[in-house]
mmCIF file of C-alpha atoms and ligand atoms in Angstrom:
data_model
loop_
_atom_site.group_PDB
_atom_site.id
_atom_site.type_symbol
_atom_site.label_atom_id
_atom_site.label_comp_id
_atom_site.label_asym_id
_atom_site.label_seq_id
_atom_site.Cartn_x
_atom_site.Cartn_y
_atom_site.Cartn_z
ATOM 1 C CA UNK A 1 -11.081 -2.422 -20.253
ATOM 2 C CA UNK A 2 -11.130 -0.865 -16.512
ATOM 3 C CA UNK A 3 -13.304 -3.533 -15.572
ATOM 4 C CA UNK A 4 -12.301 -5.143 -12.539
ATOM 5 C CA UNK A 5 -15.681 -7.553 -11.652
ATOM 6 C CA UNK A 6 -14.940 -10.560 -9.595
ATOM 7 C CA UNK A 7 -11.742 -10.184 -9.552
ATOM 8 C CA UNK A 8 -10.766 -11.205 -6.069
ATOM 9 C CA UNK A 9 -8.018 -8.904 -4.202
ATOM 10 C CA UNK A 10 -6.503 -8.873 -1.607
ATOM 11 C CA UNK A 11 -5.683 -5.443 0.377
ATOM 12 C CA UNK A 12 -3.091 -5.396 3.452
ATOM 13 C CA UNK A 13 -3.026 -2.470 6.082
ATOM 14 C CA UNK A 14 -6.643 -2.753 4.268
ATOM 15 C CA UNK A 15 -8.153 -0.498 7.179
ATOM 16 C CA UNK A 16 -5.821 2.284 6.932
ATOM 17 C CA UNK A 17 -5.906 5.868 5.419
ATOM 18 C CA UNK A 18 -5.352 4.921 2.223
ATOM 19 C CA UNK A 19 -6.290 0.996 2.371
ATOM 20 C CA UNK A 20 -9.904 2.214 3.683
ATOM 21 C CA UNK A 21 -10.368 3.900 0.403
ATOM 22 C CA UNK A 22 -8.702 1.174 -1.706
ATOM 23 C CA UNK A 23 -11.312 -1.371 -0.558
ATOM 24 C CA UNK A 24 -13.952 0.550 -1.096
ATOM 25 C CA UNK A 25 -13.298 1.263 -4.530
ATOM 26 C CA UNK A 26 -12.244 -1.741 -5.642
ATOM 27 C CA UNK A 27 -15.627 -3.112 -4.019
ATOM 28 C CA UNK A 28 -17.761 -0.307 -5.579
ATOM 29 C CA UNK A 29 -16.332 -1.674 -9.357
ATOM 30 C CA UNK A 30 -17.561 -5.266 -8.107
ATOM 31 C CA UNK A 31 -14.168 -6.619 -6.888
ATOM 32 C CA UNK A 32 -14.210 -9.452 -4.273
ATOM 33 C CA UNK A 33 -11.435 -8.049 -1.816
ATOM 34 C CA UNK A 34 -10.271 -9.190 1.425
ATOM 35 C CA UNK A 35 -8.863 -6.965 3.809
ATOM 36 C CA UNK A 36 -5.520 -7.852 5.503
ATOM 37 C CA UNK A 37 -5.266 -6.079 8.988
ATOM 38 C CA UNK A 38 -4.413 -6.337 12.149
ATOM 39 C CA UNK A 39 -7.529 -4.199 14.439
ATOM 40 C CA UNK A 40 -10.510 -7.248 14.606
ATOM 41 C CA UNK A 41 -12.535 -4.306 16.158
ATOM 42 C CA UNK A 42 -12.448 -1.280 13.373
ATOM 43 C CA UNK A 43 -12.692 -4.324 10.601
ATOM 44 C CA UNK A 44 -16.492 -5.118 11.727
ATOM 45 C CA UNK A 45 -17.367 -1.807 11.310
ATOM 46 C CA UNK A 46 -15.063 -0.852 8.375
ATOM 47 C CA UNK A 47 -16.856 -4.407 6.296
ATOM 48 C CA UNK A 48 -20.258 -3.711 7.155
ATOM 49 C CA UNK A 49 -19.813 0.171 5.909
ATOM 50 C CA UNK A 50 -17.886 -0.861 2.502
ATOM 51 C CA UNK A 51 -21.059 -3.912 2.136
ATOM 52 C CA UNK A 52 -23.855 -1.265 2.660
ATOM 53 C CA UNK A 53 -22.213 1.675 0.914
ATOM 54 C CA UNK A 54 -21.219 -0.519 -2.470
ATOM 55 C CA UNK A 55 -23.949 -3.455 -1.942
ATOM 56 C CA UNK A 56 -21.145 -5.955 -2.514
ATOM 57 C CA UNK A 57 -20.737 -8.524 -0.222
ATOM 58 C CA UNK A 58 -17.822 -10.019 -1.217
ATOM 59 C CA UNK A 59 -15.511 -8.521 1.596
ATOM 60 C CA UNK A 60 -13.593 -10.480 4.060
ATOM 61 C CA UNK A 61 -11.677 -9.372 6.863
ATOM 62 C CA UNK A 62 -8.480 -11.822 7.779
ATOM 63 C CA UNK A 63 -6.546 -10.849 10.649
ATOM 64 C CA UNK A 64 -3.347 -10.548 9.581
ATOM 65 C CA UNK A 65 0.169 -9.359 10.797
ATOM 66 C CA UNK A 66 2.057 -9.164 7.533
ATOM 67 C CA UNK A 67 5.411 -9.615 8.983
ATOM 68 C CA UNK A 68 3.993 -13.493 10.193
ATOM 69 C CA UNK A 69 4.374 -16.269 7.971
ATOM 70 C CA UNK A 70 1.537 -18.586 9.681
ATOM 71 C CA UNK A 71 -0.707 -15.439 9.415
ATOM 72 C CA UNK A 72 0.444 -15.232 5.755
ATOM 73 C CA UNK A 73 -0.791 -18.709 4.972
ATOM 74 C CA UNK A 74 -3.708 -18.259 6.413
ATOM 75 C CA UNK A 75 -4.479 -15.076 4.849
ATOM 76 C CA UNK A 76 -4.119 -17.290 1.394
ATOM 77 C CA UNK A 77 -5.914 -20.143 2.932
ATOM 78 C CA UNK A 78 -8.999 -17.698 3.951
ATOM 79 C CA UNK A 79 -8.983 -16.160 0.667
ATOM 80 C CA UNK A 80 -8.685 -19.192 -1.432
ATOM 81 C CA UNK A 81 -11.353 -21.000 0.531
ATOM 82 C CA UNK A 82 -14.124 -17.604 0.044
ATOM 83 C CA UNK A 83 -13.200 -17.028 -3.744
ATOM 84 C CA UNK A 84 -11.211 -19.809 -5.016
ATOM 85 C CA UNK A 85 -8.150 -17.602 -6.481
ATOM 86 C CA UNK A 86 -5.958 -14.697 -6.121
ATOM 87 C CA UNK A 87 -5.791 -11.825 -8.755
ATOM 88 C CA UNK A 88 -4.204 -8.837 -7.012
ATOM 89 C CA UNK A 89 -2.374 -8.801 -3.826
ATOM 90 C CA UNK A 90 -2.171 -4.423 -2.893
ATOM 91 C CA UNK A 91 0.841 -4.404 -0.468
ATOM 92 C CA UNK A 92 -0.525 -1.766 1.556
ATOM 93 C CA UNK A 93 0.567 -1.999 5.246
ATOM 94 C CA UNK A 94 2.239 0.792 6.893
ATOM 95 C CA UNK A 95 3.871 -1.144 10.023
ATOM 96 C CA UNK A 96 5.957 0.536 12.325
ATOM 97 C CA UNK A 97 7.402 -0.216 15.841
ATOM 98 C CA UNK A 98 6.888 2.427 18.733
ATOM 99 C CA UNK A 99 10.372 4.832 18.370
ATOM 100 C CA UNK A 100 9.194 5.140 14.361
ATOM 101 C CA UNK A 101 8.883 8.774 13.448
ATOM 102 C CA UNK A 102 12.112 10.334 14.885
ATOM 103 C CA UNK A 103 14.809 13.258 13.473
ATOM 104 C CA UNK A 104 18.043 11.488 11.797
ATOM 105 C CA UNK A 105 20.609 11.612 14.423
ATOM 106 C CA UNK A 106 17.796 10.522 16.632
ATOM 107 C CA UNK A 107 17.424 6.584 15.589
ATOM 108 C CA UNK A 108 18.878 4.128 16.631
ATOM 109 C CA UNK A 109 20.874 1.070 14.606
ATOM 110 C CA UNK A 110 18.325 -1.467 16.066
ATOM 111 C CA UNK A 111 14.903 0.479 15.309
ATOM 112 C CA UNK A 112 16.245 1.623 11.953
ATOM 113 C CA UNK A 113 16.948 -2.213 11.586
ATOM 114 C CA UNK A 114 13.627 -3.571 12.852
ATOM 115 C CA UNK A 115 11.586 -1.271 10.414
ATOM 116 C CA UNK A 116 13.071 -1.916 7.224
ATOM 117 C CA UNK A 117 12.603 -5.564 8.402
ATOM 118 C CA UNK A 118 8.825 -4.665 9.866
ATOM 119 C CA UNK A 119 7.954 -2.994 6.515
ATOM 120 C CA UNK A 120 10.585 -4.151 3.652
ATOM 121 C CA UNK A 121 10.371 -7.515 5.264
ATOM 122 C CA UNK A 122 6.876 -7.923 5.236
ATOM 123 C CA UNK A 123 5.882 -6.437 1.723
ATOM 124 C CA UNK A 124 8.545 -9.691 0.474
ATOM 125 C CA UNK A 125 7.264 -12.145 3.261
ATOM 126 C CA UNK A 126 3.718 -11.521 1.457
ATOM 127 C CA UNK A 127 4.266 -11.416 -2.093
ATOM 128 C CA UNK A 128 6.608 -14.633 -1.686
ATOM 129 C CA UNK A 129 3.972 -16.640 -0.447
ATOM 130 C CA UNK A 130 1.425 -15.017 -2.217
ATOM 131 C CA UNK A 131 3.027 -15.331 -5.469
ATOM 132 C CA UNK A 132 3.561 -19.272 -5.013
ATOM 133 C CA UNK A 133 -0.246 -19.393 -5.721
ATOM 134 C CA UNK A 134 -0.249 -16.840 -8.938
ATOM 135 C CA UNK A 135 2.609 -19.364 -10.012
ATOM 136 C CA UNK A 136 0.117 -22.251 -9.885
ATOM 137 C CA UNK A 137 -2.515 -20.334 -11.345
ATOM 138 C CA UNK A 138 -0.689 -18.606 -14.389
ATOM 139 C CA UNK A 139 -1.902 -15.400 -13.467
ATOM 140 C CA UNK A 140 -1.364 -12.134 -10.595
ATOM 141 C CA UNK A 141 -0.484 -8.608 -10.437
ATOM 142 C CA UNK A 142 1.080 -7.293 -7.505
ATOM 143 C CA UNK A 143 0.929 -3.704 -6.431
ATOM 144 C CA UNK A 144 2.834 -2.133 -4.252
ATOM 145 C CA UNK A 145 2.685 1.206 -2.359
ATOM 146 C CA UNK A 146 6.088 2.994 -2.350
ATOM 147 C CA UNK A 147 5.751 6.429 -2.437
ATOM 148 C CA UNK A 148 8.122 9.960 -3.796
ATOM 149 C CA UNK A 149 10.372 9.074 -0.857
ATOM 150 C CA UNK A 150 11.525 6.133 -2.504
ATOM 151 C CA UNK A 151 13.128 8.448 -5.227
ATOM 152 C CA UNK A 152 13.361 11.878 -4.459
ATOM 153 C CA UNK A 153 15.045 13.833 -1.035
ATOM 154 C CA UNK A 154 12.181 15.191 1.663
ATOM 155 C CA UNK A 155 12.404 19.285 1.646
ATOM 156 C CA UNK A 156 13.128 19.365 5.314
ATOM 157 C CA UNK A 157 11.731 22.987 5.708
ATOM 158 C CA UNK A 158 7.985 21.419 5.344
ATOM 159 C CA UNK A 159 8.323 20.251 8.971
ATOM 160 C CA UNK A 160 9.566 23.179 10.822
ATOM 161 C CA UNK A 161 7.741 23.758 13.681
ATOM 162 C CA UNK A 162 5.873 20.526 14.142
ATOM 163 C CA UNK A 163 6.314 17.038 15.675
ATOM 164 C CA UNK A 164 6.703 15.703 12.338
ATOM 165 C CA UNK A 165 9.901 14.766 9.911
ATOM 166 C CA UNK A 166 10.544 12.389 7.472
ATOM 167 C CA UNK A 167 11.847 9.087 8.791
ATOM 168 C CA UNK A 168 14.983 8.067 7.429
ATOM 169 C CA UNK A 169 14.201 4.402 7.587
ATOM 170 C CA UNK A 170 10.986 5.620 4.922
ATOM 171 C CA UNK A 171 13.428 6.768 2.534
ATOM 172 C CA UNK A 172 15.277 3.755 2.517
ATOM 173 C CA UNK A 173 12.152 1.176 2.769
ATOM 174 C CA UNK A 174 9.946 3.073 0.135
ATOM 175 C CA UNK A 175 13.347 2.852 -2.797
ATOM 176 C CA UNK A 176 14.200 -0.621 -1.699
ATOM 177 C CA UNK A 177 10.281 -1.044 -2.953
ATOM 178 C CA UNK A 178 10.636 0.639 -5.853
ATOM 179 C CA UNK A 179 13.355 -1.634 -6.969
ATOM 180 C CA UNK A 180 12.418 -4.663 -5.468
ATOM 181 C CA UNK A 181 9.062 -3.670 -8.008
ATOM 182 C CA UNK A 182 11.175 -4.335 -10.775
ATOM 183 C CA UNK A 183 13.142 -7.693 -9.883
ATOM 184 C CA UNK A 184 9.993 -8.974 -9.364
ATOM 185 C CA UNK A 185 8.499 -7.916 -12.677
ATOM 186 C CA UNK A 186 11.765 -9.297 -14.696
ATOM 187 C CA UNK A 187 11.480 -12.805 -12.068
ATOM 188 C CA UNK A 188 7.720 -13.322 -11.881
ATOM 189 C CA UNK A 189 6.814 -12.168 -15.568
ATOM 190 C CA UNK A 190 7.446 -15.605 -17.104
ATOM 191 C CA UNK A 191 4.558 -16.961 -14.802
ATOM 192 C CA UNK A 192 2.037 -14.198 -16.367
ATOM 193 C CA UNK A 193 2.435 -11.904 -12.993
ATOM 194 C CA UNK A 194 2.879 -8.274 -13.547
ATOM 195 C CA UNK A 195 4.223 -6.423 -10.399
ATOM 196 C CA UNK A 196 3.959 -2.688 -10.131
ATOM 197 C CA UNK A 197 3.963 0.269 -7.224
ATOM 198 C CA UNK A 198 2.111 3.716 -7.123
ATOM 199 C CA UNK A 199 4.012 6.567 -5.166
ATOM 200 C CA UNK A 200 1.564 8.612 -4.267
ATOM 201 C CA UNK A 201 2.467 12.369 -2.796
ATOM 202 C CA UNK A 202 1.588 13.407 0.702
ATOM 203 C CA UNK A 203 -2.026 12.677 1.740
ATOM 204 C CA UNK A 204 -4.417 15.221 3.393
ATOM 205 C CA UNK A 205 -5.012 14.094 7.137
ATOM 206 C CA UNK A 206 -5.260 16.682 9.605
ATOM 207 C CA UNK A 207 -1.825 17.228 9.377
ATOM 208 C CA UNK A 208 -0.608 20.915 11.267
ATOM 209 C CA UNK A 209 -1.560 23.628 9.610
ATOM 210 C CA UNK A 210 2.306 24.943 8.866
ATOM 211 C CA UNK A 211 2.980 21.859 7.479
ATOM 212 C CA UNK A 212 -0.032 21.728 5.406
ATOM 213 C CA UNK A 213 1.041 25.147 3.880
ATOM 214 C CA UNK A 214 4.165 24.570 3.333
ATOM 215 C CA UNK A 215 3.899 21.084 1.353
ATOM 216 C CA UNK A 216 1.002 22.720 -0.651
ATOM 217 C CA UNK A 217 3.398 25.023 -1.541
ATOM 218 C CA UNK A 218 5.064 23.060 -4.145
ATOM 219 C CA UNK A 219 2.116 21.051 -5.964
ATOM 220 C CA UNK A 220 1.484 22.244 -9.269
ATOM 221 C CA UNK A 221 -2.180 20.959 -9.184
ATOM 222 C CA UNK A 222 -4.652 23.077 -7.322
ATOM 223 C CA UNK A 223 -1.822 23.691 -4.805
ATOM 224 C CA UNK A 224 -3.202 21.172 -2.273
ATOM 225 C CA UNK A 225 -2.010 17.504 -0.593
ATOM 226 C CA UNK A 226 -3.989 14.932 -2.174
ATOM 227 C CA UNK A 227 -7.692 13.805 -1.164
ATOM 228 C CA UNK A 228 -7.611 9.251 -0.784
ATOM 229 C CA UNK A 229 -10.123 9.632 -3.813
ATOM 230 C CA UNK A 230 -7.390 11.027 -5.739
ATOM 231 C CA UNK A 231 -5.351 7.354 -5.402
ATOM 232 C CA UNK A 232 -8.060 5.279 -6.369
ATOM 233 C CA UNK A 233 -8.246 5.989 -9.606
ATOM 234 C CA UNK A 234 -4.523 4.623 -10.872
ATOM 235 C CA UNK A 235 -5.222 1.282 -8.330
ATOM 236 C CA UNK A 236 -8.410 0.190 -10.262
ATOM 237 C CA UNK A 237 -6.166 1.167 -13.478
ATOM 238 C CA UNK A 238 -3.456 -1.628 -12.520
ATOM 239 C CA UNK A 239 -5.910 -3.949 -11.700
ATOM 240 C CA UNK A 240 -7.212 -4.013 -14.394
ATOM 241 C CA UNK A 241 -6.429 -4.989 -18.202
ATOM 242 C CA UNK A 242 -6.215 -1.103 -19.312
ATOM 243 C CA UNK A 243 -2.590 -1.560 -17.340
ATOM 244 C CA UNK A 244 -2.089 -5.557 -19.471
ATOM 245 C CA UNK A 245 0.650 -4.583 -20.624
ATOM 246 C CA UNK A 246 2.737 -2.983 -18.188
ATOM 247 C CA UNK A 247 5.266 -4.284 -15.518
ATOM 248 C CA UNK A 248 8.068 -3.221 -13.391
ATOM 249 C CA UNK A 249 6.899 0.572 -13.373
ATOM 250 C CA UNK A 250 6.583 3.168 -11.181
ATOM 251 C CA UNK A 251 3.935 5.040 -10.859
ATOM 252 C CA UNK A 252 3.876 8.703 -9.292
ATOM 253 C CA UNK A 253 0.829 10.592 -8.216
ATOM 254 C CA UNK A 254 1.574 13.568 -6.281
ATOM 255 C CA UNK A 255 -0.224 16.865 -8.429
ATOM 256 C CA UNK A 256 3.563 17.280 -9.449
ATOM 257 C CA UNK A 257 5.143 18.056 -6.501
ATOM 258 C CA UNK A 258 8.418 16.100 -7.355
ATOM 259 C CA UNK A 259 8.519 17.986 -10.786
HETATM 260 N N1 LIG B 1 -0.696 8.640 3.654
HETATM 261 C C1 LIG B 1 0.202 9.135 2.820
HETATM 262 O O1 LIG B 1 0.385 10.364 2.711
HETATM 263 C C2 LIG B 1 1.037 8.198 1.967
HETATM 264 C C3 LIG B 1 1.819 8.751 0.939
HETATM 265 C C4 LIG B 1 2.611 7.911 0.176
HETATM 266 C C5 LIG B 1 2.604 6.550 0.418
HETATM 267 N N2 LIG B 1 1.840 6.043 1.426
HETATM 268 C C6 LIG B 1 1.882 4.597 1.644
HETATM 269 O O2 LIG B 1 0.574 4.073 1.535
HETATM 270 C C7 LIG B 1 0.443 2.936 2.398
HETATM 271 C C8 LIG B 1 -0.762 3.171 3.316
HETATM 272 O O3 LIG B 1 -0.515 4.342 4.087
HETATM 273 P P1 LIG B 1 -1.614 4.979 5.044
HETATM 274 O O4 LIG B 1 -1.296 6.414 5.159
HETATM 275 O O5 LIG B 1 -2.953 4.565 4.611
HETATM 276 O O6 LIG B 1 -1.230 4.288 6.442
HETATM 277 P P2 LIG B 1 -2.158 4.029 7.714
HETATM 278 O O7 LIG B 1 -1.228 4.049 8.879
HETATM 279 O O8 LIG B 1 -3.346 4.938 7.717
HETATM 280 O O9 LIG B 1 -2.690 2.553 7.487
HETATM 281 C C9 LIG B 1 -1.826 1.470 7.489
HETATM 282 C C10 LIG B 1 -2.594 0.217 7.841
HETATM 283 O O10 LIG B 1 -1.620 -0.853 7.912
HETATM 284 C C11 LIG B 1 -1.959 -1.643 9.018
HETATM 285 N N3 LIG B 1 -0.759 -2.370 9.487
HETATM 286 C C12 LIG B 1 0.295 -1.881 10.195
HETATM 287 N N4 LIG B 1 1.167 -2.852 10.440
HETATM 288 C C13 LIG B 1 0.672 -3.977 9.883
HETATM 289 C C14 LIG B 1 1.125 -5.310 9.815
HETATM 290 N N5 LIG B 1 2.270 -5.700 10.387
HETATM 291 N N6 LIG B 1 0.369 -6.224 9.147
HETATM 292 C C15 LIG B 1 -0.811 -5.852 8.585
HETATM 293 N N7 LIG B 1 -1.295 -4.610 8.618
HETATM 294 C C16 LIG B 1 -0.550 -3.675 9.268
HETATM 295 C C17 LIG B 1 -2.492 -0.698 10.082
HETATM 296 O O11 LIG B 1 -3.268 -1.384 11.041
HETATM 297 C C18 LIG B 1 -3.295 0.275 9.224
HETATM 298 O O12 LIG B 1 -4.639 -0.119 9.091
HETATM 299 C C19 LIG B 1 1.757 2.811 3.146
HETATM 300 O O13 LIG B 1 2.584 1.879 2.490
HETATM 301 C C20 LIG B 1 2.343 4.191 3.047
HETATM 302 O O14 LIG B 1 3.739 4.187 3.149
HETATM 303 C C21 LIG B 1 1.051 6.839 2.208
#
C-alpha cells in the first residue's frame, strides 16, 4: 500500500533543507525522482550522494527556476524523455528575492509583491504545466508544501532577540497554498489527479539558541522543532495509494504546536 517503486517524481527546491531529505527518501523506497533546482554545483554532489546512499540510480538533476516557463517545459521535457511519465510533482521551492526576511512595517509594496509572485506564482506556473501532462495521462498527485503559517498567527515573542521574524508575505503565500490545494483538487479531480499540501512546523537548523527555546516551548511532542526525517514519512504516504483516496486536504505536522 506505501509502495511507491518506479513511480517517477518530480521534487522542486529538490536541494534544499527539506527537498534534500524528500529525494532521498523517495529514492530509498525505489522512486525515480528528478530534482528541480537552481545550484548546477551542490546538485552533482547532492545526486551522486542520494545514488550511493540508496543504490538507485534513477535521479536526475534539471536546472530549473520555477518561476520560468521555458525552464518549466523543459523540466517536463527532461523528465518525460528519462522515465516516460509524471506521477508526483512535490512543489517544494522556497524562492525569495534579496529584501525577503524583514519586520512588517519594514517591506515594501513591491518586494511584498514580487514574492507572492516569486513563490505563489511559481508553485501555479508549475503545476499548470505540469498538470497538462497528468491530464493526458489520466493520472498525478500534486503535493504541495504550505506550512502552519498558512493557517494559524506566528507567536511573535519566539523571535525576540534574533535577526529572525516571520515574513508577512509567508503568511499570505503559505494560505493562498492551502487554498489554492483545494481548487485544484475540486478542478483537476475529474482527470484522476489528487492535489494535496503538508504544513509542516518549524524545522531544526541551527537556528539561535533563544529562538530554539522558545518555539520548543510550545510542541507537545518531545518539546523539540522537528528533525527533516520527521517529514518524510507523510510525503511517501501521499505518494502513495495508502493516501488513494484523499484530495484537497491539509496536512499538519508540527508535534502539535498549533494545538
Ligand atoms: N524549513 C522549515 O522549517 C519549513 C517549515 C514549513 C514549511 N517549509 C516549506 O518547505 C519548503 C522547503 O523549505 P526548506 O526549508 O527546505 O527551504 P530551503 O531554502 O532549504 O530550500 C529551498 C530550495 O528551493 C530552491 N529554490 C529557490 N528558489 C527557486 C526557484 N525559483 N526555482 C527552483 N528552486 C528554487 C533553493 O535553491 C533551495 O534548494 C518551502 O516551501 C518552505 O516554505 C519549511
Amino acid at each position: 500500500m506505501f509502495n511507491i517503486k518506479n513511480k517517477v517524481v518530480v521534487i522542486t527546491g529538490g536541494l534544499g533543507l527539506l527537498g534534500n531529505a524528500f529525494s532521498m527518501e523517495c529514492a530509498r523506497h525505489g522512486a525515480s525522482v528528478v530534482i528541480a533546482d537552481l545550484d548546477d554545483k551542490k546538485a552533482k554532489d547532492t545526486i551522486e550522494r542520494i545514488k550511493k546512499e540508496t543504490k538507485n540510480n534513477n535521479v536526475l538533476f534539471q536546472h530549473c527556476n520555477i518561476t520560468n516557463k521555458d525552464d518549466a517545459l523543459a523540466l517536463i521535457d527532461a523528465t518525460l524523455k528519462k522515465f516516460g511519465k509524471i506521477d508526483a510533482l512535490v512543489n517544494n521551492a522556497y524562492p525569495k528575492n534579496k529584501n525577503y526576511g524583514k519586520k512588517f512595517e519594514e517591506v515594501s509594496f513591491e518586494d511584498f509583491c514580487e514574492n507572492i509572485n516569486m513563490h505563489l506564482g511559481g508553485y501555479f506556473l508549475i503545476t499548470k504545466e505540469v498538470s497538462k501532462i497528468m491530464i493526458k495521462q489520466n493520472f498525478g498527485n500534486v503535493i504541495n508544501l504550505a506550512s502552519i503559517y498558512g493557517f494559524s498567527a506566528p507567536k511573535f515573542e519566539i523571535y525576540e532577540g534574533t535577526q529572525m521574524t516571520m515574513p508577512v508575505e509567508y503568511a499570505a503565500i503559505k494560505g493562498a497554498i492551502i487554498n489554492l490545494t483545494r481548487y485544484l483538487a475540486a478542478y483537476l479531480g475529474k482527470y484522476n489527479i489528487r492535489v494535496n499540501s503538508i504544513s509542516p512546523g518549524g524545522v531544526f537548523n541551527d537556528q539561535p539558541e533563544s529562538f530554539v527555546r522558545k518555539y520548543s516551548k510550545n510542541v507537545v511532542l518531545g518539546g523539540k522543532m522537528a528533525a527533516t526525517e520527521d517529514l518524510t514519512g507523510i510525503l511517501i504516504f501521499l505518494l502513495s495509494d495508502a493516501s488513494k483516496y484523499m484530495t484537497g486536504q491539509n496536512l499538519v505536522i508540527d508535534g502539535g504546536w498549533t494545538l
